[in-house]
Short mmCIF file of C-alpha atoms in Angstrom, two decimals:
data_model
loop_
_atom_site.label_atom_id
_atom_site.label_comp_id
_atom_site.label_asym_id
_atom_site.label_seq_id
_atom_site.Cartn_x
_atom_site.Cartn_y
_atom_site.Cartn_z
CA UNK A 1 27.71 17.96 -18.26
CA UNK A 2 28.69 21.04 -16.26
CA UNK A 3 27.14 24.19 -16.14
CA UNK A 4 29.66 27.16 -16.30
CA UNK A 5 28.05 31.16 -15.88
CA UNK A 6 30.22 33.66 -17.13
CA UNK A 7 30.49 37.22 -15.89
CA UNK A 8 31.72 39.40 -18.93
CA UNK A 9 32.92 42.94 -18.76
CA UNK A 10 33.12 44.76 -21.91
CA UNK A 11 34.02 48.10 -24.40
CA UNK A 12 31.22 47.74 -26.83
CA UNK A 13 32.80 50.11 -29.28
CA UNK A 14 34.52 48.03 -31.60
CA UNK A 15 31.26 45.57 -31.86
CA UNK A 16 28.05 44.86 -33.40
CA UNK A 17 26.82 44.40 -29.96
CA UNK A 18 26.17 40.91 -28.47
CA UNK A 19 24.31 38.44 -30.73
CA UNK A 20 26.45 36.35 -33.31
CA UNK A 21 25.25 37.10 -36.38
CA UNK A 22 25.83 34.12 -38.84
CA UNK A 23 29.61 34.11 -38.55
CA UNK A 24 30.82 37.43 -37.99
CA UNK A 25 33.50 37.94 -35.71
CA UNK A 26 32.73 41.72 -35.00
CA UNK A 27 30.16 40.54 -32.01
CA UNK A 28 30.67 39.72 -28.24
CA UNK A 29 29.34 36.17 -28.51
CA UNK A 30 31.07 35.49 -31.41
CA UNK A 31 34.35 36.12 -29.42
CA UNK A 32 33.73 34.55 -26.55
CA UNK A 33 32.48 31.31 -28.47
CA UNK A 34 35.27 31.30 -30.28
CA UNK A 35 38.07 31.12 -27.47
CA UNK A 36 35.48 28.33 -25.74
CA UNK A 37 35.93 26.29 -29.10
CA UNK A 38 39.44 26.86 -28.67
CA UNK A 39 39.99 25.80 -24.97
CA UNK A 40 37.48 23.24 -25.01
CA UNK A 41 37.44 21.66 -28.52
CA UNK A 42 33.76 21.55 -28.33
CA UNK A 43 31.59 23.53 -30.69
CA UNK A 44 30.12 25.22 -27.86
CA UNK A 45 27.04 27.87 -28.25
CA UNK A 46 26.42 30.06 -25.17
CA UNK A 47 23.48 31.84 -24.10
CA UNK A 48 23.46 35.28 -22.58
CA UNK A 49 21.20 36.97 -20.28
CA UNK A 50 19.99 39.01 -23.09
CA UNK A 51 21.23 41.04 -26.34
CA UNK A 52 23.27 44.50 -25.87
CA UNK A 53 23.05 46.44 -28.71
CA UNK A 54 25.98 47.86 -31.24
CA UNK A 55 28.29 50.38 -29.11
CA UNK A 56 26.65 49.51 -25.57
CA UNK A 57 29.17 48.13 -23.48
CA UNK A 58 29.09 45.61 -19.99
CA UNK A 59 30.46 45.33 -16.52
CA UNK A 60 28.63 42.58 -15.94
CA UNK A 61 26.94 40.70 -18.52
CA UNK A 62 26.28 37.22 -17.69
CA UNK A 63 26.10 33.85 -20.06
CA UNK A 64 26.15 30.23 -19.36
CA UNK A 65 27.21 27.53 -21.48
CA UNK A 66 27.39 23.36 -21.29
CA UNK A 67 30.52 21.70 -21.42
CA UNK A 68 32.26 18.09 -20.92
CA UNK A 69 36.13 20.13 -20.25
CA UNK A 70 37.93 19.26 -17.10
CA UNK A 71 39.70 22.50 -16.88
CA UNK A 72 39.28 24.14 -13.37
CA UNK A 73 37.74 27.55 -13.04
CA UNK A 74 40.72 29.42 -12.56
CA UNK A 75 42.19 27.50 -15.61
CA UNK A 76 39.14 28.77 -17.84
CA UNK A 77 39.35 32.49 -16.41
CA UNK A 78 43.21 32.88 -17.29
CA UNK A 79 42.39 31.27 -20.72
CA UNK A 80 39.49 33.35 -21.17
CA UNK A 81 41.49 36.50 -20.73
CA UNK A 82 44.81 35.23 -22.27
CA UNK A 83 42.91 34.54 -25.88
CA UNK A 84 39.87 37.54 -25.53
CA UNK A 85 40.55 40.41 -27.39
CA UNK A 86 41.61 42.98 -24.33
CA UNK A 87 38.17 44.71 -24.84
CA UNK A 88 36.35 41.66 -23.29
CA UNK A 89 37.35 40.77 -19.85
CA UNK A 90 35.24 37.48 -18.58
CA UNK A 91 35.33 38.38 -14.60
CA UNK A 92 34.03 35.35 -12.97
CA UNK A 93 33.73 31.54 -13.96
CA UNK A 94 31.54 29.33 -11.99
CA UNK A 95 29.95 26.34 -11.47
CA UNK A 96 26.12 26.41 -11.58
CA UNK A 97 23.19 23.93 -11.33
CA UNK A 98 22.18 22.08 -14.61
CA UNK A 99 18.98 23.95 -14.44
CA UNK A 100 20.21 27.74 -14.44
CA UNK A 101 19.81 29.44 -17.90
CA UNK A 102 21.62 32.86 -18.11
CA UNK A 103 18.37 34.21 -19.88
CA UNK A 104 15.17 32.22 -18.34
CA UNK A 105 16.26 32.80 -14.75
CA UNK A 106 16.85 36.53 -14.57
CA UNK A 107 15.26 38.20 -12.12
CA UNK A 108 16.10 41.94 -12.85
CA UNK A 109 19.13 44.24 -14.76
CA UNK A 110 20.74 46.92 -13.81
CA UNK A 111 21.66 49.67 -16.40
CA UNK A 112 23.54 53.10 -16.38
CA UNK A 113 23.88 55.57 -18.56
CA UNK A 114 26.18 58.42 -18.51
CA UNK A 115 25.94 62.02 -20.07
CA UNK A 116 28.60 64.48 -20.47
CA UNK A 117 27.30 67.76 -19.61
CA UNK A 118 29.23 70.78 -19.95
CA UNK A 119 29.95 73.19 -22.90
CA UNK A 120 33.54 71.94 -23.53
CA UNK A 121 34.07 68.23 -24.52
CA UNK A 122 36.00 65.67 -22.59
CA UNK A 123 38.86 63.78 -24.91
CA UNK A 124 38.72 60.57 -22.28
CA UNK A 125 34.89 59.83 -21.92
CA UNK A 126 34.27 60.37 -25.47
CA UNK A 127 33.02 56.79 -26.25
CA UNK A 128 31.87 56.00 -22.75
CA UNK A 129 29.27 58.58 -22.48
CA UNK A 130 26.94 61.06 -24.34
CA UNK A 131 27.56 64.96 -25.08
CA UNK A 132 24.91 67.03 -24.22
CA UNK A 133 26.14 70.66 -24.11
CA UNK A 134 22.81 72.44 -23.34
CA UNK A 135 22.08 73.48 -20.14
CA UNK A 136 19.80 70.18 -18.40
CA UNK A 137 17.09 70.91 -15.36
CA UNK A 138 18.40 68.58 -12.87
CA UNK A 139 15.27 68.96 -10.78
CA UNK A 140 13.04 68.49 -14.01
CA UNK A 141 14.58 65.21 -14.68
CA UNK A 142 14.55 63.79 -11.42
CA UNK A 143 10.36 64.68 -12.24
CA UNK A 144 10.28 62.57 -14.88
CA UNK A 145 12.18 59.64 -13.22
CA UNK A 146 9.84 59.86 -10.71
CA UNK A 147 6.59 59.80 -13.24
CA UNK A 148 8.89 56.59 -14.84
CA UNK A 149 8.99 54.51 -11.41
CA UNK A 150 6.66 51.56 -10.91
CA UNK A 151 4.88 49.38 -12.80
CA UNK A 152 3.56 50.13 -16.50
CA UNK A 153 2.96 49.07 -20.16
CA UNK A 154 6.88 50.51 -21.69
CA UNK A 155 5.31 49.56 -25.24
CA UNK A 156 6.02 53.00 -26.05
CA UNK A 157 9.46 53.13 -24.85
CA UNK A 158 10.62 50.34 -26.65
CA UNK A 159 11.59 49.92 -30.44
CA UNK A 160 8.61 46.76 -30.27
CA UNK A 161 5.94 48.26 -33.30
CA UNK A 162 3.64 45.29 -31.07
CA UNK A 163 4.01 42.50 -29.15
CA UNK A 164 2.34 39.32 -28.34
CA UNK A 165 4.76 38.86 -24.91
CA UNK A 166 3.56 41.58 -22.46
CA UNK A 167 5.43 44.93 -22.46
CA UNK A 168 4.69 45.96 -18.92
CA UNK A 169 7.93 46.12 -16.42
CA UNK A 170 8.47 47.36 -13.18
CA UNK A 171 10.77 50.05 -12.58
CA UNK A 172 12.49 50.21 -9.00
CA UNK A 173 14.78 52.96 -9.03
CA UNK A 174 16.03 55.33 -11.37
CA UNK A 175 19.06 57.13 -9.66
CA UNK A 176 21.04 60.28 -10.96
CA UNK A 177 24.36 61.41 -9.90
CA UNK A 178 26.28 64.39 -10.33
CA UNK A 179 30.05 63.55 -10.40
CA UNK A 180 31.47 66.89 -11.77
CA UNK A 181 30.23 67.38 -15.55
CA UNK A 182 29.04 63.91 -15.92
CA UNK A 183 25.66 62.78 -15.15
CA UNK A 184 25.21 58.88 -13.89
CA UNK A 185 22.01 57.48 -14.50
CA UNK A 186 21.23 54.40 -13.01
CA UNK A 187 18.29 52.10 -14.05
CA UNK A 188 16.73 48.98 -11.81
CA UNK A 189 13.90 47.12 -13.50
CA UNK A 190 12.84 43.11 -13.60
CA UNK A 191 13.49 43.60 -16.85
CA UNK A 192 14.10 46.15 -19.75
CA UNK A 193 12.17 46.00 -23.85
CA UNK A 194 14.77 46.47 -26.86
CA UNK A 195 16.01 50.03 -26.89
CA UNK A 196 14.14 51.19 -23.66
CA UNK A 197 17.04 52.76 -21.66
CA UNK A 198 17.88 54.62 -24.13
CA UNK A 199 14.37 56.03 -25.86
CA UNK A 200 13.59 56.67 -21.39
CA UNK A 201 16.79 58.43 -21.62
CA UNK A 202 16.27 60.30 -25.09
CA UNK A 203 13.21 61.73 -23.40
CA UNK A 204 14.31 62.19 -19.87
CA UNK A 205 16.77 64.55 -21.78
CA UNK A 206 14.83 66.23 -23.99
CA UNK A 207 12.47 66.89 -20.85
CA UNK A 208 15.51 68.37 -18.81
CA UNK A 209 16.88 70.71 -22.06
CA UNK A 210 13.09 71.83 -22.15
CA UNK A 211 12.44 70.62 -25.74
CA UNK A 212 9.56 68.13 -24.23
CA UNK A 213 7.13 68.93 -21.14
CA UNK A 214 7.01 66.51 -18.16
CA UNK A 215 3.02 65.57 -19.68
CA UNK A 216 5.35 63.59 -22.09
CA UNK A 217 5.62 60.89 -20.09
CA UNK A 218 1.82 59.95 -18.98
CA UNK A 219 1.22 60.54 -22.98
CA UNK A 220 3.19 57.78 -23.72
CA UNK A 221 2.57 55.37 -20.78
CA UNK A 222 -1.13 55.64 -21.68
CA UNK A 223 -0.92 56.24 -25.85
CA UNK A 224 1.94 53.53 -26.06
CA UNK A 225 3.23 55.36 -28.94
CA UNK A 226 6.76 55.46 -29.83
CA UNK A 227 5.97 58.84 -31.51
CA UNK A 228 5.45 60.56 -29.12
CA UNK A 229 8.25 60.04 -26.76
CA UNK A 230 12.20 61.67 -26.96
CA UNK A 231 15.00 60.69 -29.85
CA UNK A 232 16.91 57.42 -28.90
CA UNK A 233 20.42 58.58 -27.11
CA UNK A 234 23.49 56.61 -28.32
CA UNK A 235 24.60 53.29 -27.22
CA UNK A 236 27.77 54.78 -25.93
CA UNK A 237 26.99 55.88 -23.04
CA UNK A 238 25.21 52.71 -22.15
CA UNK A 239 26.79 50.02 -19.33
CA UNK A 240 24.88 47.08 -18.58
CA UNK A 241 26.13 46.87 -14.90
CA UNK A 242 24.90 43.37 -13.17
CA UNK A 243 22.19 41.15 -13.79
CA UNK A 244 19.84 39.93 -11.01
CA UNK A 245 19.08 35.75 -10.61
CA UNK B 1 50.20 91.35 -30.54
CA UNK B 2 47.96 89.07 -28.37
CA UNK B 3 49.62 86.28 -26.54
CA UNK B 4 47.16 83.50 -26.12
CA UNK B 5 47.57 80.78 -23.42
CA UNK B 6 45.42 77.37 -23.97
CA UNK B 7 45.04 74.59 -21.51
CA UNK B 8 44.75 71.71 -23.15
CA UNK B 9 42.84 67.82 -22.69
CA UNK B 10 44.21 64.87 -24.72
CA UNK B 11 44.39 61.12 -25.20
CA UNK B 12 47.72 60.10 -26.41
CA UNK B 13 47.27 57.33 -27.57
CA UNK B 14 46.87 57.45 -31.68
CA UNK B 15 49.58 60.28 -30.93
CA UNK B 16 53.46 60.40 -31.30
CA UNK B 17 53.25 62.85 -28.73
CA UNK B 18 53.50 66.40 -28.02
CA UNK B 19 56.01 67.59 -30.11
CA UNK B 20 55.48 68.57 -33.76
CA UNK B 21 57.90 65.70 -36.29
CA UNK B 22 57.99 67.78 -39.28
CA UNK B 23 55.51 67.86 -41.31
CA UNK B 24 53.60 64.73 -39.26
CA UNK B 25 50.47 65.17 -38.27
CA UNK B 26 50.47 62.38 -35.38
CA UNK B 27 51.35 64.87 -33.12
CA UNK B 28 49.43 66.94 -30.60
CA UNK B 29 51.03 69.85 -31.07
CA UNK B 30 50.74 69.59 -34.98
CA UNK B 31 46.87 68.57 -34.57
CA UNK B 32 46.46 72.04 -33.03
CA UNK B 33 48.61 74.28 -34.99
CA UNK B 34 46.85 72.89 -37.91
CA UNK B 35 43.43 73.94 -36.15
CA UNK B 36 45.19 77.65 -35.80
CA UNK B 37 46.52 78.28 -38.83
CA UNK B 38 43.23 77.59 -40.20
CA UNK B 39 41.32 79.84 -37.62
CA UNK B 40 43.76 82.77 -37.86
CA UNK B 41 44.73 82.21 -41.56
CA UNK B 42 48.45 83.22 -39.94
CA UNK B 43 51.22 80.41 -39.72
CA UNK B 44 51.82 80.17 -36.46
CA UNK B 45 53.90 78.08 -33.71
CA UNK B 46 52.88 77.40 -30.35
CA UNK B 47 55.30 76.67 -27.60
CA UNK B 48 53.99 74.02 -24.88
CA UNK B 49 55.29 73.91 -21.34
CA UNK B 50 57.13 70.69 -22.16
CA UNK B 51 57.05 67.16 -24.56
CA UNK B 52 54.58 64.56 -23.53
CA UNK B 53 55.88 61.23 -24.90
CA UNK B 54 53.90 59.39 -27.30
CA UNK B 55 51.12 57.92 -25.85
CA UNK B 56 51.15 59.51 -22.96
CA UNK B 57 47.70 61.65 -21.85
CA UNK B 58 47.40 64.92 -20.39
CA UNK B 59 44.08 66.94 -18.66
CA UNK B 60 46.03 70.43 -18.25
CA UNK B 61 49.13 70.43 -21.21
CA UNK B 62 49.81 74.39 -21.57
CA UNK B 63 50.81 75.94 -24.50
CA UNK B 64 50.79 79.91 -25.78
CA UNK B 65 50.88 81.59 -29.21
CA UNK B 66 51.41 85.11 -30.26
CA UNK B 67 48.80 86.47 -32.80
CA UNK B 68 47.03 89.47 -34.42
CA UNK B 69 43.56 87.54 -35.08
CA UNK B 70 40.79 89.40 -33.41
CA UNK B 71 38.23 86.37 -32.79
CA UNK B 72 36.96 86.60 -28.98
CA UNK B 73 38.29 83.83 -26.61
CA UNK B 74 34.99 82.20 -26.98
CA UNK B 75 34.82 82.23 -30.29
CA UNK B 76 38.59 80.72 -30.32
CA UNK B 77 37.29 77.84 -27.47
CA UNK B 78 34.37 76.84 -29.71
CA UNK B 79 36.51 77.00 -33.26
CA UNK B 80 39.21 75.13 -31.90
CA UNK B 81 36.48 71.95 -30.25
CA UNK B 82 34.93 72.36 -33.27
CA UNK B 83 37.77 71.39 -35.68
CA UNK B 84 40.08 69.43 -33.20
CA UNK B 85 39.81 65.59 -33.50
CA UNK B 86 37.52 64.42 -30.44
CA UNK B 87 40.38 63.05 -28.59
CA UNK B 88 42.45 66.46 -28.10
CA UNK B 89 40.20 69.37 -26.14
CA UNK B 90 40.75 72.65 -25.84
CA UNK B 91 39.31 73.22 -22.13
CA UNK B 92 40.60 77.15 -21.79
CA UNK B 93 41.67 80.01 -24.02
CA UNK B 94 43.04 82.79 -21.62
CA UNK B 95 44.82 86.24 -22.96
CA UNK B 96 47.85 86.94 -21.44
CA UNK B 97 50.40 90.21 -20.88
CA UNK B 98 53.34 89.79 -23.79
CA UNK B 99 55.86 88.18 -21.39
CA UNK B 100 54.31 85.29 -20.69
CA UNK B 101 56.05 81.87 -21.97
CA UNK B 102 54.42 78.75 -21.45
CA UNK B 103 57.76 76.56 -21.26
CA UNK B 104 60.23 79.38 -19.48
CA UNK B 105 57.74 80.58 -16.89
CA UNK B 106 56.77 77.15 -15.52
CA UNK B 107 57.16 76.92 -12.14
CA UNK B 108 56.13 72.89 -11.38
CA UNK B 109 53.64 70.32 -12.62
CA UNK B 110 51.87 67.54 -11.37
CA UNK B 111 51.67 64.46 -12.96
CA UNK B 112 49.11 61.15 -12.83
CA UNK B 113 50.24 57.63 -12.97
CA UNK B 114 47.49 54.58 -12.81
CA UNK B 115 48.46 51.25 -12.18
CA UNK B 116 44.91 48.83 -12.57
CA UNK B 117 46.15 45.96 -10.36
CA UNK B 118 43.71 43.06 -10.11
CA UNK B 119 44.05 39.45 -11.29
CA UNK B 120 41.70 39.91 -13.72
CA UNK B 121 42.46 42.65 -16.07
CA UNK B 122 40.26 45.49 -17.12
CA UNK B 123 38.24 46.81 -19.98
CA UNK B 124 37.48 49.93 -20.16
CA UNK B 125 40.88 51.77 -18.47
CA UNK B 126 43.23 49.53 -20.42
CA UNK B 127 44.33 52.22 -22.42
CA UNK B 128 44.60 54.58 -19.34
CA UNK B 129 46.89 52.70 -17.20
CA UNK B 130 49.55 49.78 -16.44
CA UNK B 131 48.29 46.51 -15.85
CA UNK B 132 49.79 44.94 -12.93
CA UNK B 133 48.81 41.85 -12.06
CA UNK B 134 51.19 40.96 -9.31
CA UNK B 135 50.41 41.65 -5.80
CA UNK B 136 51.91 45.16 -4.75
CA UNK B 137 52.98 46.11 -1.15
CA UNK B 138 51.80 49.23 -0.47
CA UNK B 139 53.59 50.15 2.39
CA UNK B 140 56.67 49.55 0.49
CA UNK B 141 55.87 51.35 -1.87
CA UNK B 142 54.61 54.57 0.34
CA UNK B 143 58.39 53.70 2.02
CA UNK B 144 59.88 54.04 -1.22
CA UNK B 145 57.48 57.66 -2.12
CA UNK B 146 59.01 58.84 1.25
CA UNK B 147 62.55 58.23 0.38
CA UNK B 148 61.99 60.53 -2.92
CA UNK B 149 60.59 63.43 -1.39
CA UNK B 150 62.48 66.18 -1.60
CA UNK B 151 65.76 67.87 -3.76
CA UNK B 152 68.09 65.31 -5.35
CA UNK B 153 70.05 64.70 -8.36
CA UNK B 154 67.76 62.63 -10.34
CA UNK B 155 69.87 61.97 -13.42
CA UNK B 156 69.80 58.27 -12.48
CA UNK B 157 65.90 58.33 -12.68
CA UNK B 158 66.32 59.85 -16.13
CA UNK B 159 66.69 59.06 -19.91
CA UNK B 160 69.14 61.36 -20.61
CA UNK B 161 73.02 59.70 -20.40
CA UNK B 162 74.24 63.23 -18.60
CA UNK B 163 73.32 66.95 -18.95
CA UNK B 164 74.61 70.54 -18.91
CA UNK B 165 72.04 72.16 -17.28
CA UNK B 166 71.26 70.62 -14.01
CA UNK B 167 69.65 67.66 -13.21
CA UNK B 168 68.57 68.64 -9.59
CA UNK B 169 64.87 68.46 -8.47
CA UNK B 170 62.68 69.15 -5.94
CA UNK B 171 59.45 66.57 -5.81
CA UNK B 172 56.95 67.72 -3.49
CA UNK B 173 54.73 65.27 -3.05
CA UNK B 174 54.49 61.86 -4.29
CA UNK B 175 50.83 60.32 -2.67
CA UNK B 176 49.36 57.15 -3.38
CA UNK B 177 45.33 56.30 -3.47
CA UNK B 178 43.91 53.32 -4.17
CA UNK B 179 40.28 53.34 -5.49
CA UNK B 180 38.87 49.68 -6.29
CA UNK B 181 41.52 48.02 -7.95
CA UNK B 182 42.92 51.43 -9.63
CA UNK B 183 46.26 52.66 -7.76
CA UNK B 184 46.25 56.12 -8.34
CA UNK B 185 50.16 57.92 -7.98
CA UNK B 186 49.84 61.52 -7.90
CA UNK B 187 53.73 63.89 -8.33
CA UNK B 188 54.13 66.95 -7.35
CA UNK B 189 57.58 68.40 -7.97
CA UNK B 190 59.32 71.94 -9.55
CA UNK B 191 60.27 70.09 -12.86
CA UNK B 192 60.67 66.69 -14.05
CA UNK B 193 63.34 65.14 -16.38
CA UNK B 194 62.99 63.27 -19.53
CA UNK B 195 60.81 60.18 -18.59
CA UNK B 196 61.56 60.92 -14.76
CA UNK B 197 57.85 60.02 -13.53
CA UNK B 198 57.85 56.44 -15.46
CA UNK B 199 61.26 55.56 -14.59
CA UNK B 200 60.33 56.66 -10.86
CA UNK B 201 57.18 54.57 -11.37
CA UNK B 202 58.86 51.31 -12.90
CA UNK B 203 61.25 51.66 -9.77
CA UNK B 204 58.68 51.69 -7.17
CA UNK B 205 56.66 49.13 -8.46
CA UNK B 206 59.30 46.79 -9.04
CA UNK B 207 59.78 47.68 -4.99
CA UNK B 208 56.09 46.95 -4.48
CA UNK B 209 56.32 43.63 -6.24
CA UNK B 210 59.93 42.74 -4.53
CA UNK B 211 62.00 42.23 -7.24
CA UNK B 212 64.05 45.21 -6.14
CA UNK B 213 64.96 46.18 -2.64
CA UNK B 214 64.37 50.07 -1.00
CA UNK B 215 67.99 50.43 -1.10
CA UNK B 216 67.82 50.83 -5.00
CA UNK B 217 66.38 54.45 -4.05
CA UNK B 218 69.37 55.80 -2.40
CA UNK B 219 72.25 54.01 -4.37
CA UNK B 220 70.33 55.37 -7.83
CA UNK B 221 70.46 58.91 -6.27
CA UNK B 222 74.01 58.62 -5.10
CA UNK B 223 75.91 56.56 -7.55
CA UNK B 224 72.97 58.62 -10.85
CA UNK B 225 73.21 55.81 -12.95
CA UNK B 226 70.30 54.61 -14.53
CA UNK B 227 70.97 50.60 -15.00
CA UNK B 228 69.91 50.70 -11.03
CA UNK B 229 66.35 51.99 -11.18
CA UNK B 230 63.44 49.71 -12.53
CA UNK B 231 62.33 49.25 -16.19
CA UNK B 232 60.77 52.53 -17.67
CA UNK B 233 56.69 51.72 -17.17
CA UNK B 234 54.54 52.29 -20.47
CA UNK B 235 53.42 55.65 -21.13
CA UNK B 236 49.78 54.49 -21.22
CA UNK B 237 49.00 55.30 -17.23
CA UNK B 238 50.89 58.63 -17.50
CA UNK B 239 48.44 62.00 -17.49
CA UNK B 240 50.01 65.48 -17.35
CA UNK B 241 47.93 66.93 -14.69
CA UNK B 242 48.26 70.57 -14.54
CA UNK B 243 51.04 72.70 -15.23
CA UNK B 244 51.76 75.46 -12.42
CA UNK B 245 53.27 78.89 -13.14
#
């Protein structure tokens, strides 16, 4: 059987995020299976790197699936974006080893997260990023990223009450831009717990409007209590960017 | 009485435009007068510096009302973001001597047009610009930018059958950039005619892709009949820049 990885680009707004649940059609793999069933006539399940959640959209979301089709690759991509709803894009097609799994093999993600910050709204950005009208301490938050860099138990950061699988990831780089009134925050990590961009995020902020001191951070890392750290900040202004194999 | 001058931010796109259709509320213009009458408790109508067709998006739309309400500008700014659906932004709110007309007293504009051309298509700008997927020769098409520089009769790159008032123009500047697979067209001229910049735009693309020759340019300005030019390109990639008095 072949092997095919997809690379999938897409506006999480209109979703439930990426797991199929039963058979709704409101979720990313629930599209994308559906158009495989279609151009391959095989009941076809496909397994992604790893779930986004409602409203959190992709430029580069990877799944691989097994299939018996003879269509070529450029046959499958111009399917694939013929029949996909135009808020799902599949970018690349390829041919992979028997052995690669989209979710077993990764290596690392990369995440950003973008804030709007400025006292008047934008009318473009307005589901691709967060408001935050307060004034933010740039050099207070770049603090905190630093404190967040490296390896440590994220328990706390994470929406996991426990866990038997071990909660400690290594951050490499946590990266802000300024590019006029938005903020760019970029994430690099072997690997991220449910909701942990965003709760890192929910607290970076709150740590750069002044509602929560830097000590936050060390609190948390050493308590492992969700309690303790910053509100979770919307999915919207989450992009998984690229996943590392 | 105060004359008030507001810059305005919107995405077209649920809109039928700028101008007010009655009593429908799918316009811009209607969205905001709505938001005024409600602020000042006065009926009022606001004059913009020209119709934006439905669906197309503007960052610096113009507009000025007359009116005796004595809220600050601030407090105007934050009632109107306030009550304004999230896709139309009121970015200034500037008081202005008695004379000052936001449609007479314009002296030029600059318009936006993106053009997303890739192979694959994408996501997130889909509703922000004209897919292309057909190779495009730039060179061509800066050829073509060159050869519409300056003051002609551009009736023939127009909607309108003929006109009283004149249909003579002066375009400034017409640049292309491309950035990743966005092509961004930036025009600069003293006035524009009814669907000039997508008419221009469908004409120089079709040049890019070579389905129509450079020689289309002068025999449209010459012989000012529309059948000539290219198709009219979607309003989708259109933004009304800034409006210059």
């Amino acid at each position: 059987m072949r092997n095919i990885k997809l690379t999938i680009e897409y506006d999480g707004k209109r979703y439930l995020g990426w797991q199929r649940l039963g058979d709704s059609d409101k979720t990313i793999q629930g599209k994308i299976e559906s158009v495989i069933n279609q151009m391959t006539g095989e009941k076809i399940e496909i397994t992604g790197s790893g779930r986004t959640d409602a409203g959190t959209h992709a430029r580069g979301q990877v799944a691989n699936f097994k299939t018996n089709t003879e269509l070529s690759r450029p046959e499958m991509l111009s399917f694939f974006n013929r029949y996909l709803p135009s808020d799902i894009v599949v970018k690349k097609v390829e041919e992979m080893p028997e052995r690669f799994h989209a979710r077993y093999n990764v290596k690392g993600k990369q995440y950003s997260y973008y804030v709007w910050n400025d006292p008047i709204p934008t009318a473009f950005e307005r589901y691709h990023s967060f408001y935050v009208p307060q004034e933010l301490d740039l050099a207070k938050m770049q603090e905190a990223c630093e404190k967040l860099i490296g390896t440590h138990d994220f328990l706390g950061f994470s929406a996991l009450k426990k866990s038997k699988k071990s909660t400690t990831r290594t951050i490499d780089e946590i990266a802000i831009e300024q590019e006029g009134s938005m903020l760019h925050f970029t994430f690099i990590a072997d690997g991220f717990l449910h909701k942990m961009v965003r709760i890192l995020m929910g607290t970076i902020l709150a740590i750069g409007s002044g509602d929560l001191g830097l000590e936050v951070i060390d609190e948390v890392l050493t308590e492992k209590v969700r309690k303790a750290a910053g509100e979770t900040a919307p999915a919207q202004g989450l992009f998984l960017d690229e996943v590392y194999y």
